[in-house]
Amino acid sequence: MKILAIIAVVAVVMIALISTLKKSMVKKLIHYLEESEFESFYKDIDSTKTKLLLPKMSILDMKLNAEIVQQNKNNIDALFDEICSLPLTPSQKEHYYMKAFNYYVSLSDKKHTKKYIHLINELPNERMKLEANRVHNIYILKNDKDLRSLLVELKDMDDEQKGVNEYLISLIYKNKNDMENAKKYEELSKQHFALVDEKTAEKVKGSQS
């Protein structure tokens, strides 16, 4: 019984020690990224110690963030491919597919956005699919497929909720070269975003008083 108790105590101590080492390592790696100390970052993240302590996914995720900060597109492409080839959980698929999709949309990269919108459309998250397809239609395909649905949704929204829809509507009108309506909905979106900011500031002020 004493031996079992000692083994249990040692196990608890080891788990606590490993947890402390993991936290310390992650904190140091994040510090390197924040300070753009990339040489130190790559030296540590590729070390045997890091590979023993941190899961592969955590290492790949931090490498991906480092490459995004440095805008190394070829490395980013390779890391997204590697991450998305792994056996991901549903929540990980949502996170990385959307992260990749948004990155490639920002570059107007039609080839890669097509790849990731296809993967997103295989997920069960209907809201995510709706929003991603709208972005794809408006920013990449530049069509007006979502104009009617966005306008219909506006009718049942509170003012604080309207900003995003109005902004997307303004982009659709810009794509159609209808600059009058584009300007109209852009101004409305600015007003409603400002309203949200104002109410948020009031809540923060109220919580501090």
JSON list of C-alpha atoms in Angstrom, two decimals:
[
{"chain": "A", "resi": 1, "resn": "MET", "atom": "CA", "xyz": [0.00, 0.00, 0.00]},
{"chain": "A", "resi": 2, "resn": "LYS", "atom": "CA", "xyz": [2.84, 2.40, 0.86]},
{"chain": "A", "resi": 3, "resn": "ILE", "atom": "CA", "xyz": [4.46, 1.74, -2.51]},
{"chain": "A", "resi": 4, "resn": "LEU", "atom": "CA", "xyz": [1.21, 2.49, -4.32]},
{"chain": "A", "resi": 5, "resn": "ALA", "atom": "CA", "xyz": [0.81, 5.71, -2.33]},
{"chain": "A", "resi": 6, "resn": "ILE", "atom": "CA", "xyz": [4.37, 6.78, -3.19]},
{"chain": "A", "resi": 7, "resn": "ILE", "atom": "CA", "xyz": [3.80, 6.00, -6.89]},
{"chain": "A", "resi": 8, "resn": "ALA", "atom": "CA", "xyz": [0.60, 8.05, -6.84]},
{"chain": "A", "resi": 9, "resn": "VAL", "atom": "CA", "xyz": [2.35, 11.01, -5.21]},
{"chain": "A", "resi": 10, "resn": "VAL", "atom": "CA", "xyz": [5.23, 10.84, -7.70]},
{"chain": "A", "resi": 11, "resn": "ALA", "atom": "CA", "xyz": [2.74, 10.71, -10.59]},
{"chain": "A", "resi": 12, "resn": "VAL", "atom": "CA", "xyz": [0.93, 13.80, -9.32]},
{"chain": "A", "resi": 13, "resn": "VAL", "atom": "CA", "xyz": [4.23, 15.66, -8.92]},
{"chain": "A", "resi": 14, "resn": "MET", "atom": "CA", "xyz": [5.36, 14.67, -12.41]},
{"chain": "A", "resi": 15, "resn": "ILE", "atom": "CA", "xyz": [2.07, 15.77, -13.97]},
{"chain": "A", "resi": 16, "resn": "ALA", "atom": "CA", "xyz": [2.30, 19.13, -12.19]},
{"chain": "A", "resi": 17, "resn": "LEU", "atom": "CA", "xyz": [5.94, 19.54, -13.28]},
{"chain": "A", "resi": 18, "resn": "ILE", "atom": "CA", "xyz": [5.18, 18.74, -16.93]},
{"chain": "A", "resi": 19, "resn": "SER", "atom": "CA", "xyz": [2.23, 21.14, -16.87]},
{"chain": "A", "resi": 20, "resn": "THR", "atom": "CA", "xyz": [4.46, 23.91, -15.48]},
{"chain": "A", "resi": 21, "resn": "LEU", "atom": "CA", "xyz": [7.11, 23.24, -18.12]},
{"chain": "A", "resi": 22, "resn": "LYS", "atom": "CA", "xyz": [4.50, 23.33, -20.90]},
{"chain": "A", "resi": 23, "resn": "LYS", "atom": "CA", "xyz": [3.10, 26.66, -19.70]},
{"chain": "A", "resi": 24, "resn": "SER", "atom": "CA", "xyz": [6.58, 28.13, -19.38]},
{"chain": "A", "resi": 25, "resn": "MET", "atom": "CA", "xyz": [7.54, 26.97, -22.87]},
{"chain": "A", "resi": 26, "resn": "VAL", "atom": "CA", "xyz": [4.37, 28.27, -24.52]},
{"chain": "A", "resi": 27, "resn": "LYS", "atom": "CA", "xyz": [4.77, 31.60, -22.72]},
{"chain": "A", "resi": 28, "resn": "LYS", "atom": "CA", "xyz": [8.36, 31.90, -23.98]},
{"chain": "A", "resi": 29, "resn": "LEU", "atom": "CA", "xyz": [7.41, 31.01, -27.57]},
{"chain": "A", "resi": 30, "resn": "ILE", "atom": "CA", "xyz": [4.57, 33.54, -27.56]},
{"chain": "A", "resi": 31, "resn": "HIS", "atom": "CA", "xyz": [6.98, 36.17, -26.22]},
{"chain": "A", "resi": 32, "resn": "TYR", "atom": "CA", "xyz": [9.34, 35.48, -29.14]},
{"chain": "A", "resi": 33, "resn": "LEU", "atom": "CA", "xyz": [6.46, 35.99, -31.60]},
{"chain": "A", "resi": 34, "resn": "GLU", "atom": "CA", "xyz": [5.31, 39.19, -29.92]},
{"chain": "A", "resi": 35, "resn": "GLU", "atom": "CA", "xyz": [8.83, 40.59, -30.04]},
{"chain": "A", "resi": 36, "resn": "SER", "atom": "CA", "xyz": [9.49, 39.29, -33.60]},
{"chain": "A", "resi": 37, "resn": "GLU", "atom": "CA", "xyz": [12.43, 37.25, -32.31]},
{"chain": "A", "resi": 38, "resn": "PHE", "atom": "CA", "xyz": [11.96, 34.64, -35.01]},
{"chain": "A", "resi": 39, "resn": "GLU", "atom": "CA", "xyz": [15.44, 33.10, -34.87]},
{"chain": "A", "resi": 40, "resn": "SER", "atom": "CA", "xyz": [14.95, 32.23, -31.19]},
{"chain": "A", "resi": 41, "resn": "PHE", "atom": "CA", "xyz": [11.38, 31.11, -31.87]},
{"chain": "A", "resi": 42, "resn": "TYR", "atom": "CA", "xyz": [12.36, 28.59, -34.57]},
{"chain": "A", "resi": 43, "resn": "LYS", "atom": "CA", "xyz": [15.34, 27.35, -32.56]},
{"chain": "A", "resi": 44, "resn": "ASP", "atom": "CA", "xyz": [13.13, 26.56, -29.55]},
{"chain": "A", "resi": 45, "resn": "ILE", "atom": "CA", "xyz": [10.04, 25.29, -31.34]},
{"chain": "A", "resi": 46, "resn": "ASP", "atom": "CA", "xyz": [12.10, 22.81, -33.38]},
{"chain": "A", "resi": 47, "resn": "SER", "atom": "CA", "xyz": [13.94, 21.52, -30.31]},
{"chain": "A", "resi": 48, "resn": "THR", "atom": "CA", "xyz": [13.53, 17.95, -29.02]},
{"chain": "A", "resi": 49, "resn": "LYS", "atom": "CA", "xyz": [12.32, 19.33, -25.69]},
{"chain": "A", "resi": 50, "resn": "THR", "atom": "CA", "xyz": [9.44, 21.18, -27.34]},
{"chain": "A", "resi": 51, "resn": "LYS", "atom": "CA", "xyz": [8.47, 18.15, -29.43]},
{"chain": "A", "resi": 52, "resn": "LEU", "atom": "CA", "xyz": [8.36, 16.02, -26.27]},
{"chain": "A", "resi": 53, "resn": "LEU", "atom": "CA", "xyz": [6.31, 18.48, -24.23]},
{"chain": "A", "resi": 54, "resn": "LEU", "atom": "CA", "xyz": [3.87, 20.01, -26.73]},
{"chain": "A", "resi": 55, "resn": "PRO", "atom": "CA", "xyz": [1.33, 18.29, -28.99]},
{"chain": "A", "resi": 56, "resn": "LYS", "atom": "CA", "xyz": [2.09, 18.37, -32.70]},
{"chain": "A", "resi": 57, "resn": "MET", "atom": "CA", "xyz": [-1.00, 20.50, -33.34]},
{"chain": "A", "resi": 58, "resn": "SER", "atom": "CA", "xyz": [0.16, 23.19, -30.90]},
{"chain": "A", "resi": 59, "resn": "ILE", "atom": "CA", "xyz": [3.57, 23.33, -32.57]},
{"chain": "A", "resi": 60, "resn": "LEU", "atom": "CA", "xyz": [2.07, 23.58, -36.06]},
{"chain": "A", "resi": 61, "resn": "ASP", "atom": "CA", "xyz": [-0.38, 26.25, -34.92]},
{"chain": "A", "resi": 62, "resn": "MET", "atom": "CA", "xyz": [2.37, 28.44, -33.49]},
{"chain": "A", "resi": 63, "resn": "LYS", "atom": "CA", "xyz": [4.49, 27.95, -36.61]},
{"chain": "A", "resi": 64, "resn": "LEU", "atom": "CA", "xyz": [1.51, 28.96, -38.73]},
{"chain": "A", "resi": 65, "resn": "ASN", "atom": "CA", "xyz": [1.02, 32.14, -36.71]},
{"chain": "A", "resi": 66, "resn": "ALA", "atom": "CA", "xyz": [4.72, 32.95, -37.08]},
{"chain": "A", "resi": 67, "resn": "GLU", "atom": "CA", "xyz": [4.57, 32.54, -40.85]},
{"chain": "A", "resi": 68, "resn": "ILE", "atom": "CA", "xyz": [1.40, 34.64, -41.11]},
{"chain": "A", "resi": 69, "resn": "VAL", "atom": "CA", "xyz": [3.08, 37.45, -39.18]},
{"chain": "A", "resi": 70, "resn": "GLN", "atom": "CA", "xyz": [6.01, 37.28, -41.61]},
{"chain": "A", "resi": 71, "resn": "GLN", "atom": "CA", "xyz": [3.71, 36.85, -44.65]},
{"chain": "A", "resi": 72, "resn": "ASN", "atom": "CA", "xyz": [5.62, 33.83, -45.94]},
{"chain": "A", "resi": 73, "resn": "LYS", "atom": "CA", "xyz": [2.90, 32.55, -48.25]},
{"chain": "A", "resi": 74, "resn": "ASN", "atom": "CA", "xyz": [4.60, 29.36, -49.43]},
{"chain": "A", "resi": 75, "resn": "ASN", "atom": "CA", "xyz": [5.20, 28.26, -45.84]},
{"chain": "A", "resi": 76, "resn": "ILE", "atom": "CA", "xyz": [1.65, 29.23, -44.89]},
{"chain": "A", "resi": 77, "resn": "ASP", "atom": "CA", "xyz": [0.26, 27.15, -47.76]},
{"chain": "A", "resi": 78, "resn": "ALA", "atom": "CA", "xyz": [2.30, 24.14, -46.64]},
{"chain": "A", "resi": 79, "resn": "LEU", "atom": "CA", "xyz": [1.27, 24.49, -42.98]},
{"chain": "A", "resi": 80, "resn": "PHE", "atom": "CA", "xyz": [-2.42, 24.82, -43.77]},
{"chain": "A", "resi": 81, "resn": "ASP", "atom": "CA", "xyz": [-2.13, 21.71, -45.97]},
{"chain": "A", "resi": 82, "resn": "GLU", "atom": "CA", "xyz": [-0.36, 19.78, -43.21]},
{"chain": "A", "resi": 83, "resn": "ILE", "atom": "CA", "xyz": [-2.75, 20.85, -40.45]},
{"chain": "A", "resi": 84, "resn": "CYS", "atom": "CA", "xyz": [-5.87, 20.13, -42.51]},
{"chain": "A", "resi": 85, "resn": "SER", "atom": "CA", "xyz": [-4.57, 16.69, -43.48]},
{"chain": "A", "resi": 86, "resn": "LEU", "atom": "CA", "xyz": [-4.50, 15.64, -39.81]},
{"chain": "A", "resi": 87, "resn": "PRO", "atom": "CA", "xyz": [-7.45, 13.87, -38.11]},
{"chain": "A", "resi": 88, "resn": "LEU", "atom": "CA", "xyz": [-9.11, 17.02, -36.75]},
{"chain": "A", "resi": 89, "resn": "THR", "atom": "CA", "xyz": [-12.04, 17.28, -34.35]},
{"chain": "A", "resi": 90, "resn": "PRO", "atom": "CA", "xyz": [-15.18, 19.07, -35.66]},
{"chain": "A", "resi": 91, "resn": "SER", "atom": "CA", "xyz": [-14.28, 22.25, -33.75]},
{"chain": "A", "resi": 92, "resn": "GLN", "atom": "CA", "xyz": [-10.70, 22.13, -35.09]},
{"chain": "A", "resi": 93, "resn": "LYS", "atom": "CA", "xyz": [-12.01, 21.75, -38.63]},
{"chain": "A", "resi": 94, "resn": "GLU", "atom": "CA", "xyz": [-14.22, 24.82, -38.17]},
{"chain": "A", "resi": 95, "resn": "HIS", "atom": "CA", "xyz": [-11.33, 26.82, -36.74]},
{"chain": "A", "resi": 96, "resn": "TYR", "atom": "CA", "xyz": [-8.66, 25.95, -39.31]},
{"chain": "A", "resi": 97, "resn": "TYR", "atom": "CA", "xyz": [-10.88, 25.83, -42.39]},
{"chain": "A", "resi": 98, "resn": "MET", "atom": "CA", "xyz": [-12.22, 29.30, -41.56]},
{"chain": "A", "resi": 99, "resn": "LYS", "atom": "CA", "xyz": [-8.77, 30.61, -40.65]},
{"chain": "A", "resi": 100, "resn": "ALA", "atom": "CA", "xyz": [-7.43, 29.42, -44.01]},
{"chain": "A", "resi": 101, "resn": "PHE", "atom": "CA", "xyz": [-10.49, 30.69, -45.88]},
{"chain": "A", "resi": 102, "resn": "ASN", "atom": "CA", "xyz": [-10.28, 34.17, -44.35]},
{"chain": "A", "resi": 103, "resn": "TYR", "atom": "CA", "xyz": [-6.54, 34.34, -45.01]},
{"chain": "A", "resi": 104, "resn": "TYR", "atom": "CA", "xyz": [-6.95, 33.49, -48.69]},
{"chain": "A", "resi": 105, "resn": "VAL", "atom": "CA", "xyz": [-9.94, 35.81, -49.09]},
{"chain": "A", "resi": 106, "resn": "SER", "atom": "CA", "xyz": [-7.73, 38.65, -47.83]},
{"chain": "A", "resi": 107, "resn": "LEU", "atom": "CA", "xyz": [-5.33, 37.84, -50.69]},
{"chain": "A", "resi": 108, "resn": "SER", "atom": "CA", "xyz": [-8.12, 37.42, -53.27]},
{"chain": "A", "resi": 109, "resn": "ASP", "atom": "CA", "xyz": [-6.66, 33.95, -53.88]},
{"chain": "A", "resi": 110, "resn": "LYS", "atom": "CA", "xyz": [-9.41, 32.24, -55.90]},
{"chain": "A", "resi": 111, "resn": "LYS", "atom": "CA", "xyz": [-7.72, 28.84, -56.04]},
{"chain": "A", "resi": 112, "resn": "HIS", "atom": "CA", "xyz": [-7.32, 28.40, -52.30]},
{"chain": "A", "resi": 113, "resn": "THR", "atom": "CA", "xyz": [-10.60, 30.05, -51.31]},
{"chain": "A", "resi": 114, "resn": "LYS", "atom": "CA", "xyz": [-12.35, 27.56, -53.59]},
{"chain": "A", "resi": 115, "resn": "LYS", "atom": "CA", "xyz": [-10.59, 24.70, -51.80]},
{"chain": "A", "resi": 116, "resn": "TYR", "atom": "CA", "xyz": [-11.56, 25.89, -48.32]},
{"chain": "A", "resi": 117, "resn": "ILE", "atom": "CA", "xyz": [-15.13, 26.94, -49.12]},
{"chain": "A", "resi": 118, "resn": "HIS", "atom": "CA", "xyz": [-15.58, 23.36, -50.36]},
{"chain": "A", "resi": 119, "resn": "LEU", "atom": "CA", "xyz": [-14.27, 22.00, -47.03]},
{"chain": "A", "resi": 120, "resn": "ILE", "atom": "CA", "xyz": [-16.43, 24.43, -45.04]},
{"chain": "A", "resi": 121, "resn": "ASN", "atom": "CA", "xyz": [-19.50, 23.33, -46.99]},
{"chain": "A", "resi": 122, "resn": "GLU", "atom": "CA", "xyz": [-18.88, 19.75, -45.81]},
{"chain": "A", "resi": 123, "resn": "LEU", "atom": "CA", "xyz": [-19.25, 20.83, -42.16]},
{"chain": "A", "resi": 124, "resn": "PRO", "atom": "CA", "xyz": [-22.57, 20.69, -40.27]},
{"chain": "A", "resi": 125, "resn": "ASN", "atom": "CA", "xyz": [-22.38, 24.31, -39.03]},
{"chain": "A", "resi": 126, "resn": "GLU", "atom": "CA", "xyz": [-25.07, 25.96, -41.16]},
{"chain": "A", "resi": 127, "resn": "ARG", "atom": "CA", "xyz": [-24.44, 29.48, -39.89]},
{"chain": "A", "resi": 128, "resn": "MET", "atom": "CA", "xyz": [-20.74, 29.23, -40.67]},
{"chain": "A", "resi": 129, "resn": "LYS", "atom": "CA", "xyz": [-21.48, 27.93, -44.15]},
{"chain": "A", "resi": 130, "resn": "LEU", "atom": "CA", "xyz": [-23.93, 30.77, -44.80]},
{"chain": "A", "resi": 131, "resn": "GLU", "atom": "CA", "xyz": [-21.47, 33.46, -43.73]},
{"chain": "A", "resi": 132, "resn": "ALA", "atom": "CA", "xyz": [-18.51, 31.92, -45.56]},
{"chain": "A", "resi": 133, "resn": "ASN", "atom": "CA", "xyz": [-20.45, 31.51, -48.79]},
{"chain": "A", "resi": 134, "resn": "ARG", "atom": "CA", "xyz": [-21.63, 35.10, -48.60]},
{"chain": "A", "resi": 135, "resn": "VAL", "atom": "CA", "xyz": [-18.05, 36.28, -48.22]},
{"chain": "A", "resi": 136, "resn": "HIS", "atom": "CA", "xyz": [-16.99, 34.03, -51.10]},
{"chain": "A", "resi": 137, "resn": "ASN", "atom": "CA", "xyz": [-19.76, 35.30, -53.35]},
{"chain": "A", "resi": 138, "resn": "ILE", "atom": "CA", "xyz": [-19.11, 38.97, -52.56]},
{"chain": "A", "resi": 139, "resn": "TYR", "atom": "CA", "xyz": [-15.32, 39.17, -52.26]},
{"chain": "A", "resi": 140, "resn": "ILE", "atom": "CA", "xyz": [-14.17, 36.46, -54.68]},
{"chain": "A", "resi": 141, "resn": "LEU", "atom": "CA", "xyz": [-16.95, 35.75, -57.18]},
{"chain": "A", "resi": 142, "resn": "LYS", "atom": "CA", "xyz": [-18.22, 39.34, -56.95]},
{"chain": "A", "resi": 143, "resn": "ASN", "atom": "CA", "xyz": [-21.82, 38.39, -57.71]},
{"chain": "A", "resi": 144, "resn": "ASP", "atom": "CA", "xyz": [-25.13, 39.64, -56.25]},
{"chain": "A", "resi": 145, "resn": "LYS", "atom": "CA", "xyz": [-26.46, 36.20, -55.27]},
{"chain": "A", "resi": 146, "resn": "ASP", "atom": "CA", "xyz": [-26.94, 37.23, -51.61]},
{"chain": "A", "resi": 147, "resn": "LEU", "atom": "CA", "xyz": [-28.37, 40.71, -52.13]},
{"chain": "A", "resi": 148, "resn": "ARG", "atom": "CA", "xyz": [-32.01, 39.78, -51.71]},
{"chain": "A", "resi": 149, "resn": "SER", "atom": "CA", "xyz": [-31.49, 37.63, -48.59]},
{"chain": "A", "resi": 150, "resn": "LEU", "atom": "CA", "xyz": [-29.36, 40.33, -46.95]},
{"chain": "A", "resi": 151, "resn": "LEU", "atom": "CA", "xyz": [-32.02, 42.98, -47.62]},
{"chain": "A", "resi": 152, "resn": "VAL", "atom": "CA", "xyz": [-34.80, 40.71, -46.30]},
{"chain": "A", "resi": 153, "resn": "GLU", "atom": "CA", "xyz": [-32.84, 40.01, -43.10]},
{"chain": "A", "resi": 154, "resn": "LEU", "atom": "CA", "xyz": [-32.44, 43.73, -42.46]},
{"chain": "A", "resi": 155, "resn": "LYS", "atom": "CA", "xyz": [-36.18, 44.15, -41.98]},
{"chain": "A", "resi": 156, "resn": "ASP", "atom": "CA", "xyz": [-36.23, 42.02, -38.82]},
{"chain": "A", "resi": 157, "resn": "MET", "atom": "CA", "xyz": [-32.99, 43.29, -37.29]},
{"chain": "A", "resi": 158, "resn": "ASP", "atom": "CA", "xyz": [-32.49, 45.78, -34.47]},
{"chain": "A", "resi": 159, "resn": "ASP", "atom": "CA", "xyz": [-30.37, 48.78, -35.40]},
{"chain": "A", "resi": 160, "resn": "GLU", "atom": "CA", "xyz": [-27.35, 47.39, -33.51]},
{"chain": "A", "resi": 161, "resn": "GLN", "atom": "CA", "xyz": [-27.44, 44.24, -35.65]},
{"chain": "A", "resi": 162, "resn": "LYS", "atom": "CA", "xyz": [-27.64, 45.88, -39.07]},
{"chain": "A", "resi": 163, "resn": "GLY", "atom": "CA", "xyz": [-24.07, 47.06, -39.61]},
{"chain": "A", "resi": 164, "resn": "VAL", "atom": "CA", "xyz": [-22.57, 43.86, -41.05]},
{"chain": "A", "resi": 165, "resn": "ASN", "atom": "CA", "xyz": [-25.44, 43.24, -43.46]},
{"chain": "A", "resi": 166, "resn": "GLU", "atom": "CA", "xyz": [-25.40, 46.84, -44.63]},
{"chain": "A", "resi": 167, "resn": "TYR", "atom": "CA", "xyz": [-21.67, 46.74, -45.23]},
{"chain": "A", "resi": 168, "resn": "LEU", "atom": "CA", "xyz": [-21.96, 43.55, -47.29]},
{"chain": "A", "resi": 169, "resn": "ILE", "atom": "CA", "xyz": [-24.86, 45.07, -49.24]},
{"chain": "A", "resi": 170, "resn": "SER", "atom": "CA", "xyz": [-22.72, 48.14, -49.99]},
{"chain": "A", "resi": 171, "resn": "LEU", "atom": "CA", "xyz": [-19.98, 45.86, -51.37]},
{"chain": "A", "resi": 172, "resn": "ILE", "atom": "CA", "xyz": [-22.46, 44.05, -53.59]},
{"chain": "A", "resi": 173, "resn": "TYR", "atom": "CA", "xyz": [-23.65, 47.36, -55.03]},
{"chain": "A", "resi": 174, "resn": "LYS", "atom": "CA", "xyz": [-20.03, 48.39, -55.61]},
{"chain": "A", "resi": 175, "resn": "ASN", "atom": "CA", "xyz": [-19.51, 45.14, -57.53]},
{"chain": "A", "resi": 176, "resn": "LYS", "atom": "CA", "xyz": [-22.57, 46.08, -59.61]},
{"chain": "A", "resi": 177, "resn": "ASN", "atom": "CA", "xyz": [-21.19, 49.61, -60.15]},
{"chain": "A", "resi": 178, "resn": "ASP", "atom": "CA", "xyz": [-24.29, 51.03, -58.44]},
{"chain": "A", "resi": 179, "resn": "MET", "atom": "CA", "xyz": [-22.34, 53.64, -56.48]},
{"chain": "A", "resi": 180, "resn": "GLU", "atom": "CA", "xyz": [-25.42, 55.50, -55.23]},
{"chain": "A", "resi": 181, "resn": "ASN", "atom": "CA", "xyz": [-26.74, 52.48, -53.31]},
{"chain": "A", "resi": 182, "resn": "ALA", "atom": "CA", "xyz": [-23.20, 51.46, -52.37]},
{"chain": "A", "resi": 183, "resn": "LYS", "atom": "CA", "xyz": [-22.65, 54.79, -50.66]},
{"chain": "A", "resi": 184, "resn": "LYS", "atom": "CA", "xyz": [-26.12, 54.71, -49.06]},
{"chain": "A", "resi": 185, "resn": "TYR", "atom": "CA", "xyz": [-25.58, 51.35, -47.37]},
{"chain": "A", "resi": 186, "resn": "GLU", "atom": "CA", "xyz": [-21.98, 52.11, -46.46]},
{"chain": "A", "resi": 187, "resn": "GLU", "atom": "CA", "xyz": [-23.13, 55.21, -44.56]},
{"chain": "A", "resi": 188, "resn": "LEU", "atom": "CA", "xyz": [-25.90, 53.23, -42.85]},
{"chain": "A", "resi": 189, "resn": "SER", "atom": "CA", "xyz": [-23.40, 50.58, -41.79]},
{"chain": "A", "resi": 190, "resn": "LYS", "atom": "CA", "xyz": [-21.09, 53.24, -40.32]},
{"chain": "A", "resi": 191, "resn": "GLN", "atom": "CA", "xyz": [-23.98, 54.71, -38.34]},
{"chain": "A", "resi": 192, "resn": "HIS", "atom": "CA", "xyz": [-25.02, 51.35, -36.92]},
{"chain": "A", "resi": 193, "resn": "PHE", "atom": "CA", "xyz": [-21.45, 50.30, -36.12]},
{"chain": "A", "resi": 194, "resn": "ALA", "atom": "CA", "xyz": [-21.04, 53.61, -34.29]},
{"chain": "A", "resi": 195, "resn": "LEU", "atom": "CA", "xyz": [-24.24, 52.90, -32.36]},
{"chain": "A", "resi": 196, "resn": "VAL", "atom": "CA", "xyz": [-22.82, 49.54, -31.25]},
{"chain": "A", "resi": 197, "resn": "ASP", "atom": "CA", "xyz": [-19.57, 51.20, -30.16]},
{"chain": "A", "resi": 198, "resn": "GLU", "atom": "CA", "xyz": [-21.51, 53.83, -28.22]},
{"chain": "A", "resi": 199, "resn": "LYS", "atom": "CA", "xyz": [-23.62, 51.26, -26.37]},
{"chain": "A", "resi": 200, "resn": "THR", "atom": "CA", "xyz": [-20.57, 49.14, -25.63]},
{"chain": "A", "resi": 201, "resn": "ALA", "atom": "CA", "xyz": [-18.78, 52.16, -24.17]},
{"chain": "A", "resi": 202, "resn": "GLU", "atom": "CA", "xyz": [-21.83, 52.92, -22.01]},
{"chain": "A", "resi": 203, "resn": "LYS", "atom": "CA", "xyz": [-21.85, 49.34, -20.67]},
{"chain": "A", "resi": 204, "resn": "VAL", "atom": "CA", "xyz": [-18.13, 49.50, -19.86]},
{"chain": "A", "resi": 205, "resn": "LYS", "atom": "CA", "xyz": [-18.58, 52.83, -18.14]},
{"chain": "A", "resi": 206, "resn": "GLY", "atom": "CA", "xyz": [-21.55, 51.50, -16.17]},
{"chain": "A", "resi": 207, "resn": "SER", "atom": "CA", "xyz": [-19.62, 48.44, -15.01]},
{"chain": "A", "resi": 208, "resn": "GLN", "atom": "CA", "xyz": [-16.74, 50.62, -13.80]},
{"chain": "A", "resi": 209, "resn": "SER", "atom": "CA", "xyz": [-18.88, 53.05, -11.83]}
]
